[in-house]
Short mmCIF file of C-alpha atoms and ligand atoms in Angstrom, two decimals:
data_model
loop_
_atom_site.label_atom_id
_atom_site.label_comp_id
_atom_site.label_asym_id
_atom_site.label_seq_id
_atom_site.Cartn_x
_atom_site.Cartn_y
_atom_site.Cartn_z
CA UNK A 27 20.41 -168.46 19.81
CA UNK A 28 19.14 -168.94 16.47
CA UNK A 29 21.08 -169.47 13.65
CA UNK A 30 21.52 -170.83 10.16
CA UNK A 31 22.91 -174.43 8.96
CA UNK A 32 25.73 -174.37 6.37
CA UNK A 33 24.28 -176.09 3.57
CA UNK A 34 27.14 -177.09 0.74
CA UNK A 35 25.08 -176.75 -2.61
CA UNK A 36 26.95 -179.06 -5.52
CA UNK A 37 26.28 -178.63 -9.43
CA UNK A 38 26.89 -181.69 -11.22
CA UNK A 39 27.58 -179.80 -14.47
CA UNK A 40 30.41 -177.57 -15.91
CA UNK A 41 29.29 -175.59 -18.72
CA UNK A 42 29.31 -171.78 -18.57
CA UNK A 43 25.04 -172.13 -19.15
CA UNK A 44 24.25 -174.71 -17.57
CA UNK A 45 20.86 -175.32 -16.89
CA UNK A 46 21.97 -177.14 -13.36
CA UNK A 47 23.66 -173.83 -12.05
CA UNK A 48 20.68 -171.97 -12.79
CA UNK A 49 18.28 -174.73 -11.09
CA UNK A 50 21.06 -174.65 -8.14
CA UNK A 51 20.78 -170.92 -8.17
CA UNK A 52 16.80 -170.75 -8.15
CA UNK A 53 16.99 -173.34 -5.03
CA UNK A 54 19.37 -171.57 -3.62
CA UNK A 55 16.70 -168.35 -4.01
CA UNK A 56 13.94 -170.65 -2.46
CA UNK A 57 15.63 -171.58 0.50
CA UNK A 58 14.36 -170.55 4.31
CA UNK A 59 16.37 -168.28 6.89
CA UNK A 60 17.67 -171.37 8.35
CA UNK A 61 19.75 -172.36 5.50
CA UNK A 62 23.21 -170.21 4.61
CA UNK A 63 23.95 -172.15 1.09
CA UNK A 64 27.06 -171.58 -0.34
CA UNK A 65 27.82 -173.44 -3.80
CA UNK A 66 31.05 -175.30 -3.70
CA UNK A 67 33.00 -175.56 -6.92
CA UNK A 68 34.35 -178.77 -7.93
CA UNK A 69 35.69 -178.47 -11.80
CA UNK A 70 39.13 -177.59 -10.58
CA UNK A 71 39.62 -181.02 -8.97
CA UNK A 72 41.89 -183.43 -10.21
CA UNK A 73 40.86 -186.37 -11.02
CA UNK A 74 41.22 -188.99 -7.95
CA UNK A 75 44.14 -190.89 -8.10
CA UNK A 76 45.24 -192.41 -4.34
CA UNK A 77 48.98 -191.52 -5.20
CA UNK A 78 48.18 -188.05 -5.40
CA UNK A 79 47.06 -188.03 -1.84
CA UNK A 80 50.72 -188.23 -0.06
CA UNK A 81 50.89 -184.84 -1.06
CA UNK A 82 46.95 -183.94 -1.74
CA UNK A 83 46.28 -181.15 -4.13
CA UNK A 84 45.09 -177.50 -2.67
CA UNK A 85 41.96 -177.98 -4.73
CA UNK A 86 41.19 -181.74 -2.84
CA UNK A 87 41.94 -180.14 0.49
CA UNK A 88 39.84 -176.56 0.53
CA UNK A 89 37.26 -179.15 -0.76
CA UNK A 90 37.25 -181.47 1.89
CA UNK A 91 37.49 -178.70 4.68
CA UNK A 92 34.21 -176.87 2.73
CA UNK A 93 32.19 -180.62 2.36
CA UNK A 94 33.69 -180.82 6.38
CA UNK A 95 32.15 -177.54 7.39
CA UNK A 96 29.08 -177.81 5.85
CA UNK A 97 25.99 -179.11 8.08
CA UNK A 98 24.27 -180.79 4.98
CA UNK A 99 24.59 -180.97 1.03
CA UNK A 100 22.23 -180.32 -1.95
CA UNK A 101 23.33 -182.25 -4.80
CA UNK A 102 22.04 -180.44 -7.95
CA UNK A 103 23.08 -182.87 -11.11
CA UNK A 104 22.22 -183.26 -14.68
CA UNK A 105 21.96 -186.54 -16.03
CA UNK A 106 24.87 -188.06 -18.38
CA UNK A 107 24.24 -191.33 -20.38
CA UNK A 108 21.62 -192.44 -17.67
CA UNK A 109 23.66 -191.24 -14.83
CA UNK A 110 25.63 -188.66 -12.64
CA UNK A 111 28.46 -187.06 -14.88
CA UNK A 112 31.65 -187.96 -14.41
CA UNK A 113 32.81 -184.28 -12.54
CA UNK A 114 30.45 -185.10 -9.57
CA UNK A 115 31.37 -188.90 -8.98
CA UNK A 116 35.07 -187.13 -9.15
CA UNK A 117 34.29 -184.79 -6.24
CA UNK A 118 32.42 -187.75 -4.12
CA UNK A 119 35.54 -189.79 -4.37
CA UNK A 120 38.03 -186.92 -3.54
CA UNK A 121 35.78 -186.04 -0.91
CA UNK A 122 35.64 -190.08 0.63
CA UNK A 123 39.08 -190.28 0.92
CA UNK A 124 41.89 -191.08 2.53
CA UNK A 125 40.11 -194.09 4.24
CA UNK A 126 38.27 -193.59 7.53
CA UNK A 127 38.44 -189.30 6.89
CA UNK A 128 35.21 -189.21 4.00
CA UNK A 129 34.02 -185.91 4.55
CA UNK A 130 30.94 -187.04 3.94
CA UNK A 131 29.71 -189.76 6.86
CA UNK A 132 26.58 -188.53 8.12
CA UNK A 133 26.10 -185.41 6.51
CA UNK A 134 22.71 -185.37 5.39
CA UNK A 135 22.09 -184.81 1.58
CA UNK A 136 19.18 -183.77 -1.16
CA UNK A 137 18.97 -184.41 -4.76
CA UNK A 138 17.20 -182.38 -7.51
CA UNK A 139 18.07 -183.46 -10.78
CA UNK A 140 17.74 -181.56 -14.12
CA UNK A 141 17.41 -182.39 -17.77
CA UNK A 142 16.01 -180.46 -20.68
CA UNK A 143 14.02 -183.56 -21.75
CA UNK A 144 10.98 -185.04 -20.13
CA UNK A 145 12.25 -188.01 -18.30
CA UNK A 146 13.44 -185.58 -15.09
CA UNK A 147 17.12 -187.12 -14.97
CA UNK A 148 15.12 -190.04 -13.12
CA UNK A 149 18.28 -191.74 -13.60
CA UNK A 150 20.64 -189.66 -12.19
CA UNK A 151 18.61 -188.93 -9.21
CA UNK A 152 18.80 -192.79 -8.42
CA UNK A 153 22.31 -193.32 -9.16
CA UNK A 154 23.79 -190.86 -7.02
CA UNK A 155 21.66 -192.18 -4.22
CA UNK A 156 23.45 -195.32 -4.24
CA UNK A 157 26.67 -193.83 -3.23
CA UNK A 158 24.91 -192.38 -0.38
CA UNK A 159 24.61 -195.90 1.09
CA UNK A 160 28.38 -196.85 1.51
CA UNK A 161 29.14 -193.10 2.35
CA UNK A 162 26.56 -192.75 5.19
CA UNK A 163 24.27 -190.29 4.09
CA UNK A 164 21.02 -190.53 4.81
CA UNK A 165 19.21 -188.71 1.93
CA UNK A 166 15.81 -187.12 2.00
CA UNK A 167 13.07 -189.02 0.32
CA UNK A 168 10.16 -186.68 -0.15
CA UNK A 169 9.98 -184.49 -1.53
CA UNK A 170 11.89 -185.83 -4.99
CA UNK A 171 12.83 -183.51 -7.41
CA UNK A 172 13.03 -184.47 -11.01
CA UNK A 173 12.98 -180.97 -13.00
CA UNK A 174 12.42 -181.79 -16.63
CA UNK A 175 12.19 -179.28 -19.99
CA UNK A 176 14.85 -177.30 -17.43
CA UNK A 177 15.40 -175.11 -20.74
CA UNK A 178 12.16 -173.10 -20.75
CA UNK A 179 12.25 -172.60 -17.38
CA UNK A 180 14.37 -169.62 -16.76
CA UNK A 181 14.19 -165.96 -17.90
CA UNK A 182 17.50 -163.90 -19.48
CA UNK A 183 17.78 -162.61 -16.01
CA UNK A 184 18.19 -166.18 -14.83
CA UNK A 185 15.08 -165.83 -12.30
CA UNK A 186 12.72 -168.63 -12.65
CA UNK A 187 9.81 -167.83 -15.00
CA UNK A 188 6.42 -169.65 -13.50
CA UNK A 189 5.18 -169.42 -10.42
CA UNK A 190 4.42 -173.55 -10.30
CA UNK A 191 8.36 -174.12 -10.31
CA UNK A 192 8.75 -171.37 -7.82
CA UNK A 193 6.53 -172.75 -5.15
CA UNK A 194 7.85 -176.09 -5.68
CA UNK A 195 11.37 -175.51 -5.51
CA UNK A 196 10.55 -173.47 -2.10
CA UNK A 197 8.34 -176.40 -1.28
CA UNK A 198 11.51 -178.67 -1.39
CA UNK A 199 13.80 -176.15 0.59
CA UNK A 200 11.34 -176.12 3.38
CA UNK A 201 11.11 -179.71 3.46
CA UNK A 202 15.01 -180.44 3.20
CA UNK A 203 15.64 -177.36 6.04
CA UNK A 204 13.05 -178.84 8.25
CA UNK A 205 14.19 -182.37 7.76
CA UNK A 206 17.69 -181.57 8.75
CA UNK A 207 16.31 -180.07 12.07
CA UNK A 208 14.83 -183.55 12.62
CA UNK A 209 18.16 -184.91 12.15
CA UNK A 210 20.20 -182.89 14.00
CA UNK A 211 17.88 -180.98 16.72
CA UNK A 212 17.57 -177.31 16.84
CA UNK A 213 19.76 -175.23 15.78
CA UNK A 214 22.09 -172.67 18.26
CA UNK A 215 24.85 -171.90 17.06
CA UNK A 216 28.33 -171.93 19.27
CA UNK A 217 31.12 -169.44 18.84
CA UNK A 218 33.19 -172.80 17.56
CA UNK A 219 30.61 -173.90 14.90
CA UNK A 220 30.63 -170.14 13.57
CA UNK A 221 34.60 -169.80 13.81
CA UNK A 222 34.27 -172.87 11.37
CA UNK A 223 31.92 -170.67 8.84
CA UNK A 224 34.88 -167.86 9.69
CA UNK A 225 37.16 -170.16 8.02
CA UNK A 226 35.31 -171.04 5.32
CA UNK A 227 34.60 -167.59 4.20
CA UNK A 228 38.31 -166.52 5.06
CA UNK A 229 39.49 -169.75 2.21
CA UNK A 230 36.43 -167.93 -0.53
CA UNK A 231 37.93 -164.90 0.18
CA UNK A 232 41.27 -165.79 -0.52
CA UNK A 233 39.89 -166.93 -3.72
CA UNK A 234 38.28 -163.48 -4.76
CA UNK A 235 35.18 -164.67 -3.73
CA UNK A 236 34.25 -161.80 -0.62
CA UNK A 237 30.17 -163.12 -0.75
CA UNK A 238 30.61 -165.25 2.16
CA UNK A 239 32.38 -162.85 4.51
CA UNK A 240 29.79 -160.33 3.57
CA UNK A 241 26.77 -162.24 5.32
CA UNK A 242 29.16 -162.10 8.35
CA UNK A 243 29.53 -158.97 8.78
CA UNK A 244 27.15 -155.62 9.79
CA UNK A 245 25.15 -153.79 7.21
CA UNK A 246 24.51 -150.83 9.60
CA UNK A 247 26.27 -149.48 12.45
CA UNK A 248 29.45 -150.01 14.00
CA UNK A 249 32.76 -151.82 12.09
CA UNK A 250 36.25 -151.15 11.59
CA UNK A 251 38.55 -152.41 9.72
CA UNK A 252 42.61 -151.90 9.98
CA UNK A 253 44.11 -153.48 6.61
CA UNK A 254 47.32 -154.56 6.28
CA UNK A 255 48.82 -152.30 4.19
CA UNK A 256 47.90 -149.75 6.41
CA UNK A 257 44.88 -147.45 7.15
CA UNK A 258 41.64 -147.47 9.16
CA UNK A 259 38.55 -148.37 7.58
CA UNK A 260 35.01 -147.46 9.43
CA UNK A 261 31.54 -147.09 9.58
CA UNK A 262 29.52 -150.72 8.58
CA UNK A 263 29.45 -149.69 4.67
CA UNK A 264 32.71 -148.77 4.10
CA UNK A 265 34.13 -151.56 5.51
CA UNK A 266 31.55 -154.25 3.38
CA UNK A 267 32.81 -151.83 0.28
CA UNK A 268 36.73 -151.88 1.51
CA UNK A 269 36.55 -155.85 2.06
CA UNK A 270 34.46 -156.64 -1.40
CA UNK A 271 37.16 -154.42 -3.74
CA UNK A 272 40.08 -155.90 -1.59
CA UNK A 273 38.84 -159.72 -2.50
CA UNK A 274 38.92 -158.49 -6.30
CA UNK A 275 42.53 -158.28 -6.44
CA UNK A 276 42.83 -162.68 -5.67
CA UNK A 277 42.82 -165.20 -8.18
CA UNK A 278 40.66 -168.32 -8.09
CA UNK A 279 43.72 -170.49 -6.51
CA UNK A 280 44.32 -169.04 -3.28
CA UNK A 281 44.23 -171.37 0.17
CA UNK A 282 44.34 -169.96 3.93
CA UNK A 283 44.17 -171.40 7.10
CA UNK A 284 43.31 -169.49 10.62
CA UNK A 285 45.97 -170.23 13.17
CA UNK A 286 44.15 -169.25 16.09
CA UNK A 287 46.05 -168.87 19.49
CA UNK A 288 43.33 -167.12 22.03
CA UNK A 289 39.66 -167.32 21.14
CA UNK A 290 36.14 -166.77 23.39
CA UNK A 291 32.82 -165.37 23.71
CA UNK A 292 30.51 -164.20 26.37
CA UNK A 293 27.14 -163.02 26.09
CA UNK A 294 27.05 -161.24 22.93
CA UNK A 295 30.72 -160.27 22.47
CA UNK A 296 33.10 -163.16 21.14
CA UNK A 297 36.85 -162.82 19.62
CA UNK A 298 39.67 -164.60 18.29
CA UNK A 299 43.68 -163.74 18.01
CA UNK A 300 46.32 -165.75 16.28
CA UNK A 301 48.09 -165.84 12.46
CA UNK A 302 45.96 -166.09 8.77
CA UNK A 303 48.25 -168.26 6.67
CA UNK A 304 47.65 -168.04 3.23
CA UNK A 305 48.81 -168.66 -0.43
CA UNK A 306 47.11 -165.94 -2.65
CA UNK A 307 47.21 -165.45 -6.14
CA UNK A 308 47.86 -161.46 -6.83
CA UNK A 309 48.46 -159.91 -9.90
CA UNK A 310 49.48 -163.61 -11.48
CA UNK A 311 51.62 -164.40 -8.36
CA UNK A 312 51.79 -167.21 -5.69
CA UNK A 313 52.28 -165.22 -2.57
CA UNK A 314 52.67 -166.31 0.65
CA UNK A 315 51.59 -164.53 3.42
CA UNK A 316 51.21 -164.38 7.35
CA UNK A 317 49.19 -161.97 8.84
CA UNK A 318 48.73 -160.92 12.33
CA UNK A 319 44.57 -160.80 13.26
CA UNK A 320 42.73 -159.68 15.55
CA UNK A 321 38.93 -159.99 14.67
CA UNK A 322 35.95 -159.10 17.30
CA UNK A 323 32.01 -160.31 16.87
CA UNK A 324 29.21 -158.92 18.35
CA UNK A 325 26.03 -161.89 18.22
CA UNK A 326 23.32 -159.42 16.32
CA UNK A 327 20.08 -160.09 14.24
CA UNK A 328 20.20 -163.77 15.27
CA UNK A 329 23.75 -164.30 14.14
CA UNK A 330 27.70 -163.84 15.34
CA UNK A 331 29.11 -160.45 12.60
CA UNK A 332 32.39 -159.32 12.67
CA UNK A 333 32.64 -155.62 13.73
CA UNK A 334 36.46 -155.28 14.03
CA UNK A 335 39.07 -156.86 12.12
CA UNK A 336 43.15 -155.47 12.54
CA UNK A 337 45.37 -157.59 10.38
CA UNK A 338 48.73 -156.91 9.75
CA UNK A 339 51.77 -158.77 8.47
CA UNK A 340 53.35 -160.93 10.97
CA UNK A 341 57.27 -159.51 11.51
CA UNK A 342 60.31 -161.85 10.41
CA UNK A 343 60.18 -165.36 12.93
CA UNK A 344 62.62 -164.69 15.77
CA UNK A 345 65.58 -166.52 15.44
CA UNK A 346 66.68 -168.74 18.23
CA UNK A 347 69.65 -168.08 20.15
C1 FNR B 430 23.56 -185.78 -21.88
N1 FNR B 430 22.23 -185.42 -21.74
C2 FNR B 430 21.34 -186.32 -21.18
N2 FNR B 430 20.09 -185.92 -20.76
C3 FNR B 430 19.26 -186.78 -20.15
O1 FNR B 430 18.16 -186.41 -19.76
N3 FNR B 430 19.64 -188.08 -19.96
C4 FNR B 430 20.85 -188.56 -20.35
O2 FNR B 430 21.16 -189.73 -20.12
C5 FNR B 430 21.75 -187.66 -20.97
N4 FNR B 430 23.00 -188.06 -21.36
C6 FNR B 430 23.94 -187.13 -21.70
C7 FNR B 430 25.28 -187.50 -21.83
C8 FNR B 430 26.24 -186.54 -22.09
C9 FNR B 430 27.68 -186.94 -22.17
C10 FNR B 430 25.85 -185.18 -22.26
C11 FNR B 430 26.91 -184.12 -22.50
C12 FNR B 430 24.54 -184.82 -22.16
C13 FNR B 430 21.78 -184.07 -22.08
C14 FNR B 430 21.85 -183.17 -20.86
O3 FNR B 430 20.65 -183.30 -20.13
C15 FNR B 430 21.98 -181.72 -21.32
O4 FNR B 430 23.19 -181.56 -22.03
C16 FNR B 430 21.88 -180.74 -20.17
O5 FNR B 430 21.78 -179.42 -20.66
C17 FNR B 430 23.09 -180.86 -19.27
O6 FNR B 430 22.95 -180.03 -18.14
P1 FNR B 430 23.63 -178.58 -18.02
O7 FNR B 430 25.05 -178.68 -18.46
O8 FNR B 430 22.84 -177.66 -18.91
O9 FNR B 430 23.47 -178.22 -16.60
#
C-alpha cells in the first residue's frame, strides 16, 4: 500500500515574521506526495535542565512523542552569531534525553538554512550538522541549501515570488523524499505505523490545532461522527466542518494519550477501541477528561481515513468491592 512518511519540519526561529517559517512553509509547499510534513513547535519548551526530567514537562514530552513519530526531520534554521540559535539547540537537547531514549537516533534529517544576508547561514548549516554525529543522524548531503537575501523572497501572501527558488526548493524535497526511501525501503504503511500518526494528530488536536486530523479523514462520501456531548454528525463535510470548529474551542496546552484496548485491520477496513486521556485547555481551564472511542478506517486514495468516530465520556471507575 502506498503511503506517506511523517516528516517533522523544525524552525529554528521565533519571531511572529520570521523569514525561517516562511522558508519552512514554502518547503513544506514543495514537498512530493510521499511526504506528510507537519511543523513541530518548539518555543514553549523549557529550557533543559536534567532535574526537570523526574517529572518532565508536558511541553518536553508531546515533543519527544512528535520527534518519536516522525519518520525523518527538516531542520529549517536561521543563523545566530555564526550559528544555530539558542531555541533549536534547546529542542535537540530536550529531545536527546534522558540517556539511551534520544528521540532522535537514526532518524534521518535535512538542513536548509536562511539569512537575509548573502553568506546563506553557511554557518549554521554546518553547526547543526555536528550534533547530528553524536545523535546518529545521518544527514543528507546534496542537495545543500543555503537560502540567502531570504527577505525579498516572499510575496504579502507569503507564497514564494520567483520561479528559480520555487524549483529549487522542490528540487531539494524530491531529493530529501527520495533519499529517505533509500534509507528506509519503500514505503507501506501498517495499521500500527498509522495508529502512531492517529496519535499524533489526536495530541494537535487537543491543542486546537484540527489540520492534522483533517488529512485523515474523507473529503467525500461516507463519515460519521457521534460527539461527546451528544448528537450524530454525518455525511464526509459535515463531519471535517464539526471536527475543525470543535478543535477551536482548545488552548495551545492541551496533552492526550490513546489508551487503546482492541485494535485490527483487514483488507481495507481497520479499527481501534479503548479510552482518549486528555488534559485540555477550554475556556481558560485545565480539564481532564476520559472519553470512551470507538473510531473505524477504511484504507482509501492510498491512505488509512477515519470514517466513524463515537466518543463519549467514560462513566465514574467502578469501585471495588
Ligand atoms: C542574527 N542574524 C545573523 N544573520 C546571519 O546571517 N549570520 C549571523 O551570524 C547572524 N547573527 C545573528 C544573531 C542574533 C542574536 C540575531 C537576532 C540575528 C540576523 C538574522 O539572520 C536575521 O535576524 C533573520 O531575520 C533571522 O531569521 P528569522 O527570525 O527572520 O527567521
Amino acid at each position: 500500500m502506498p503511503a506517506q512518511r511523517n516528516i517533522a519540519v523544525l524552525i529554528g526561529s521565533l519571531r511572529k515574521a520570521s523569514i525561517t517559517r516562511k522558508t519552512a512553509k514554502a518547503l513544506i509547499a514543495a514537498a512530493p506526495d510521499s511526504l506528510r510534513c507537519t511543523i513541530v513547535e518548539i518555543g514553549d519548551l523549557p529550557l533543559y535542565n536534567e532535574d526537570l526530567d523526574e517529572n518532565a514537562p508536558p511541553s518536553w514530552t508531546r515533543f519527544r512523542s512528535e520527534i518519536a513519530n516522525a519518520d525523518a526531520i527538516l531542520f529549517v534554521t536561521p543563523e545566530y552569531n555564526r550559528s544555530i540559535p539558542g531555541c533549536l539547540k534547546n529542542a535537540i537537547d530536550v529531545g536527546s534525553r534522558p540517556p539511551n531514549k534520544s528521540v532522535w537516533n537514526g532518524k534521518p534529517a535535512g538542513v536548509v538554512s536562511v539569512t537575509p544576508y548573502k553568506l546563506g547561514a553557511f554557518g549554521a548549516n554546518h553547526a547543526i550538522r555536528q550534533t547530528f554525529v553524536f545523535l546518529n543522524m545521518p544527514a543528507m548531503q546534496q542537495p545543500e541549501a543555503y537560502i540567502g537575501g531570504a527577505a525579498d523572497l516572499f510575496g504579502d501572501d507569503g507564497a514564494v515570488k520567483n520561479d528559480e527558488t520555487k524549483k529549487f526548493l522542490t528540487k531539494f524535497m524530491t531529493a530529501f523524499a527520495q533519499w529517505i526511501a533509500t534509507l528506509q525501503g519503500p514505503q507501506s504503511e501498517s495499521f500500527d505505523d498509522f495508529m502512531k500518526r492517529r496519535e499524533t494528530a489526536a495530541a494537535a488536536y487537543v491543542r486546537g490545532d484540527a489540520a492534522p486530523l483533517d488529512k485523515m479523514i474523507p473529503k467525500e462520501g461516507d463519515a460519521t461522527f457521534f460527539p461527546p456531548n451528544g448528537g450524530t454528525v454525518s455525511g464526509a463535510a459535515d463531519v471535517a466542518a464539526r471536527y475543525d470548529k470543535d478543535a477551536k474551542a482548545f488552548g495551545p496546552g492541551g496533552t492526550t494519550s490513546l489508551e487503546v484496548l482492541q485494535s485490527g485491520a483487514s483488507g481495507n477496513l481497520a479499527f481501534w477501541t479503548g479510552f482518549q486521556n486528555a488534559r485540555a485547555e477550554l475556556g481558560g481551564h485545565t480539564v481532564d477528561m476520559k472519553l470512551r472511542i470507538t473510531e473505524l478506517f477504511r484504507f482509501a486514495g492510498g491512505s488509512w481515513v477515519m470514517v466513524h468516530r463515537h466518543a463519549d465520556p467514560a462513566a465514574e471507575p467502578e469501585t471495588k468491592k
